[in-house]
Coordinates of C-alpha atoms in Angstrom, one line a residue:
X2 CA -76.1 -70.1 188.8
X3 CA -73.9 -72.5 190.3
X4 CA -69.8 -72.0 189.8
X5 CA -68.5 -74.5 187.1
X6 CA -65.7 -77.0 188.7
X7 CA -63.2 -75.9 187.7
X8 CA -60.9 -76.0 184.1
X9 CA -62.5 -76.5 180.9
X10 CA -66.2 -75.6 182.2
X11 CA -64.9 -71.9 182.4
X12 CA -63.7 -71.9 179.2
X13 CA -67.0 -71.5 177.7
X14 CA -68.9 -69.6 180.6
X15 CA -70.7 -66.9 179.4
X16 CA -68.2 -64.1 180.7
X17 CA -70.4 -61.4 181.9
X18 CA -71.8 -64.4 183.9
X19 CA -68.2 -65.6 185.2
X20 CA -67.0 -61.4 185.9
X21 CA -70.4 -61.1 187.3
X22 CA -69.7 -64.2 190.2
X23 CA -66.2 -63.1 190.6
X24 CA -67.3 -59.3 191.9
X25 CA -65.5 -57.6 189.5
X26 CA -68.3 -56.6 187.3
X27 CA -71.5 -55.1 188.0
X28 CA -74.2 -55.5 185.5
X29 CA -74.3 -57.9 183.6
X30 CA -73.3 -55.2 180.8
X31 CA -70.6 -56.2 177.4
X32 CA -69.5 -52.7 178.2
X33 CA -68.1 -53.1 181.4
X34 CA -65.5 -55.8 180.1
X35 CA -62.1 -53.8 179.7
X36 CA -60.0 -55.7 177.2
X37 CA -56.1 -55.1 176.9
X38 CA -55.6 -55.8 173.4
X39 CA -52.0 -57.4 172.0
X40 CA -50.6 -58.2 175.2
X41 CA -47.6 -60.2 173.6
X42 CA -44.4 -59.4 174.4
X43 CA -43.2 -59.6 177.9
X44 CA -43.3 -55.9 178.7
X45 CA -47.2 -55.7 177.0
X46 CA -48.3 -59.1 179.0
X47 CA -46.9 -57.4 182.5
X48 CA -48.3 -54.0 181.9
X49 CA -51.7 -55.8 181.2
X50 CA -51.1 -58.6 183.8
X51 CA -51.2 -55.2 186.2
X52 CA -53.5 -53.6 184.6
X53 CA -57.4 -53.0 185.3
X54 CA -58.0 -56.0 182.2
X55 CA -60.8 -58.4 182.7
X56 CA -59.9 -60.2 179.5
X57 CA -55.9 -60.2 178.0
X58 CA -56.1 -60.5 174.2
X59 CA -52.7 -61.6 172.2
X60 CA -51.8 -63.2 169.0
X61 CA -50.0 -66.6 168.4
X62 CA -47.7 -67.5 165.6
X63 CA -44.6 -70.0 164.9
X64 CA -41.8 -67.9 164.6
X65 CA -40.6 -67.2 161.0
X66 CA -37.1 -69.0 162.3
X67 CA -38.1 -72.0 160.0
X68 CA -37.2 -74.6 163.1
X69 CA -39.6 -77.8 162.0
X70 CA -39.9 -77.6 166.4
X71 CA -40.7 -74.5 167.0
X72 CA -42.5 -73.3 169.7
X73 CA -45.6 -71.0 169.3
X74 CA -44.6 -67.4 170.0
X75 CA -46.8 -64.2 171.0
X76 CA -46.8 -62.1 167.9
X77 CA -48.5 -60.1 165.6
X78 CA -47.6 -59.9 161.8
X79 CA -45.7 -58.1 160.6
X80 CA -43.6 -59.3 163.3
X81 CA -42.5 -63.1 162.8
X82 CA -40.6 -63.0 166.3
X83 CA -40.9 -62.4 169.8
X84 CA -39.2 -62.2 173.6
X85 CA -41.9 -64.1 174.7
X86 CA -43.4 -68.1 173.8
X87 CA -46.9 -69.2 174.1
X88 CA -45.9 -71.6 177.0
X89 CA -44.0 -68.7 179.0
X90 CA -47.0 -66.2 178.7
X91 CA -49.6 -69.2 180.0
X92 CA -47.1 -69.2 182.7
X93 CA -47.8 -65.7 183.8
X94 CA -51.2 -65.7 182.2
X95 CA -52.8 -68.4 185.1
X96 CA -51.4 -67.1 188.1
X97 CA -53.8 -64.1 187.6
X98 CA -57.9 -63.3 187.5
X99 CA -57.8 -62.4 183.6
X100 CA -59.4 -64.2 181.0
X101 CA -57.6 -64.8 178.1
X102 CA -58.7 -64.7 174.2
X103 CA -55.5 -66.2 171.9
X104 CA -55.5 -64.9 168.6
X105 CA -54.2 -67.6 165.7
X106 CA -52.5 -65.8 162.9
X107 CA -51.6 -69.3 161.1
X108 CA -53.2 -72.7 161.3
X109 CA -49.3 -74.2 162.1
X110 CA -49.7 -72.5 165.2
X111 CA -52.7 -74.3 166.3
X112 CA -52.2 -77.9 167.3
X113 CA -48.9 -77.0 169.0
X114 CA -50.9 -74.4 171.4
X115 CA -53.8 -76.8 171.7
X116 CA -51.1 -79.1 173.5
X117 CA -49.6 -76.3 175.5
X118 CA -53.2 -75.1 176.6
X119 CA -53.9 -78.9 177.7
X120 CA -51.2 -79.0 179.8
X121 CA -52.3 -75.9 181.5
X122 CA -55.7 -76.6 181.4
X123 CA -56.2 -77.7 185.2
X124 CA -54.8 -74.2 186.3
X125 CA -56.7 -71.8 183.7
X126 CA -59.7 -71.3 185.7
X127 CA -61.1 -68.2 183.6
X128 CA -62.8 -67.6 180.2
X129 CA -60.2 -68.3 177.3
X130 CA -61.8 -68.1 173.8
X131 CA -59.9 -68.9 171.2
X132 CA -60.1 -66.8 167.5
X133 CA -58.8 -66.9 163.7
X134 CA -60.1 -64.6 161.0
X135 CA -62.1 -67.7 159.0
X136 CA -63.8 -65.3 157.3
X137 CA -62.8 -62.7 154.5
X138 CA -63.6 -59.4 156.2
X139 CA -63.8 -56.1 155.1
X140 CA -62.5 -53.9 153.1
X141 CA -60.9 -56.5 151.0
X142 CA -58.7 -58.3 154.4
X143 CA -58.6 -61.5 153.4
X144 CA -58.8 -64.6 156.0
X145 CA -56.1 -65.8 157.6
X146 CA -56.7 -69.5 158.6
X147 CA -59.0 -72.2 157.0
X148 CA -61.8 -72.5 158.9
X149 CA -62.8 -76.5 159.0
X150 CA -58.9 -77.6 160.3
X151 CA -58.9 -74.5 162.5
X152 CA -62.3 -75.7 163.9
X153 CA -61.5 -79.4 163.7
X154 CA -58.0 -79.1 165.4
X155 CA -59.7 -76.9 168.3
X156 CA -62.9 -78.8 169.5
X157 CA -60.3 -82.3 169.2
X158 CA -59.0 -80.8 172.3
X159 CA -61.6 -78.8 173.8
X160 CA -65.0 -79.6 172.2
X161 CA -66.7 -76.8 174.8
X162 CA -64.1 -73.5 174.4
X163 CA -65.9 -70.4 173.2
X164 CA -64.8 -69.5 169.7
X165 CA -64.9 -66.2 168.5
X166 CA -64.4 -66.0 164.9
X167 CA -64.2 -63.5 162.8

């Protein structure tokens, strides 16, 4: 397999294939993947920036400020606020190895980080998938963002980034 350029063509590499290229996977195995889960606030996204991680996971939200501008923040609800924005954690996020999977928790969110992502876009070089619960799961969770603007908003911007939706 020959390396993709560069960008976007990462973003929907198959990512045993990318961790496979990049020597820091073996077999081309799911279970070698080590995921640091809700890597949000600053102290979370270093300790997982340092960490063993292949793939960062953390959750994006507009802060429950009420500012028409606001900026997407790293958060997970409960929590409506953060020490850390969207556009300071792509900042740390790209000067590593780690692939990245953003975690909408509100369809507000979306188009804003969409624009922050596209002006980082050049520099992300690794798998980024992007995710919203679309779906009512179980146990009666309910979904969290409508799937067809979710989807829409997304591929308007990157038609070829690996969803995973649950």
């Amino acid at each position: 397999m020959t390396a993709p350029a560069g960008g976007p063509g990462y973003w929907s590499e198959n990512i045993l294939e990318y961790f496979l290229r990049n020597n820091q996977i073996t077999t081309e195995d799911g279970a070698e993947i080590i995921w640091y889960h809700a890597a949000n606030h600053k102290a979370q996204m270093n300790e997982a920036l340092k960490s063993t991680a292949h793939m960062l996971e953390a959750d994006v939200l507009l802060p429950s400020d009420g500012s028409e501008y606001s900026q997407p923040i790293m958060a997970h609800p409960p929590e409506t606020n953060s020490d850390n924005t969207l556009q300071e954690w792509l900042a740390e996020v790209i000067k590593s190895n780690k692939g990245i999977k953003l975690d909408f928790k509100s369809l507000a969110a979306v188009e804003p980080s969409m624009m922050l992502l596209e002006n980082v876009k050049r520099h992300l070089k690794h798998p980024v998938w992007i995710n919203a619960d679309i779906l009512p799961g179980p146990n009666g969770n309910s979904k969290v963002v409508d799937a067809k603007p979710f989807i829409d908003t997304v591929t308007s911007f990157f038609p070829d980034v690996t969803f995973s939706l649950g």
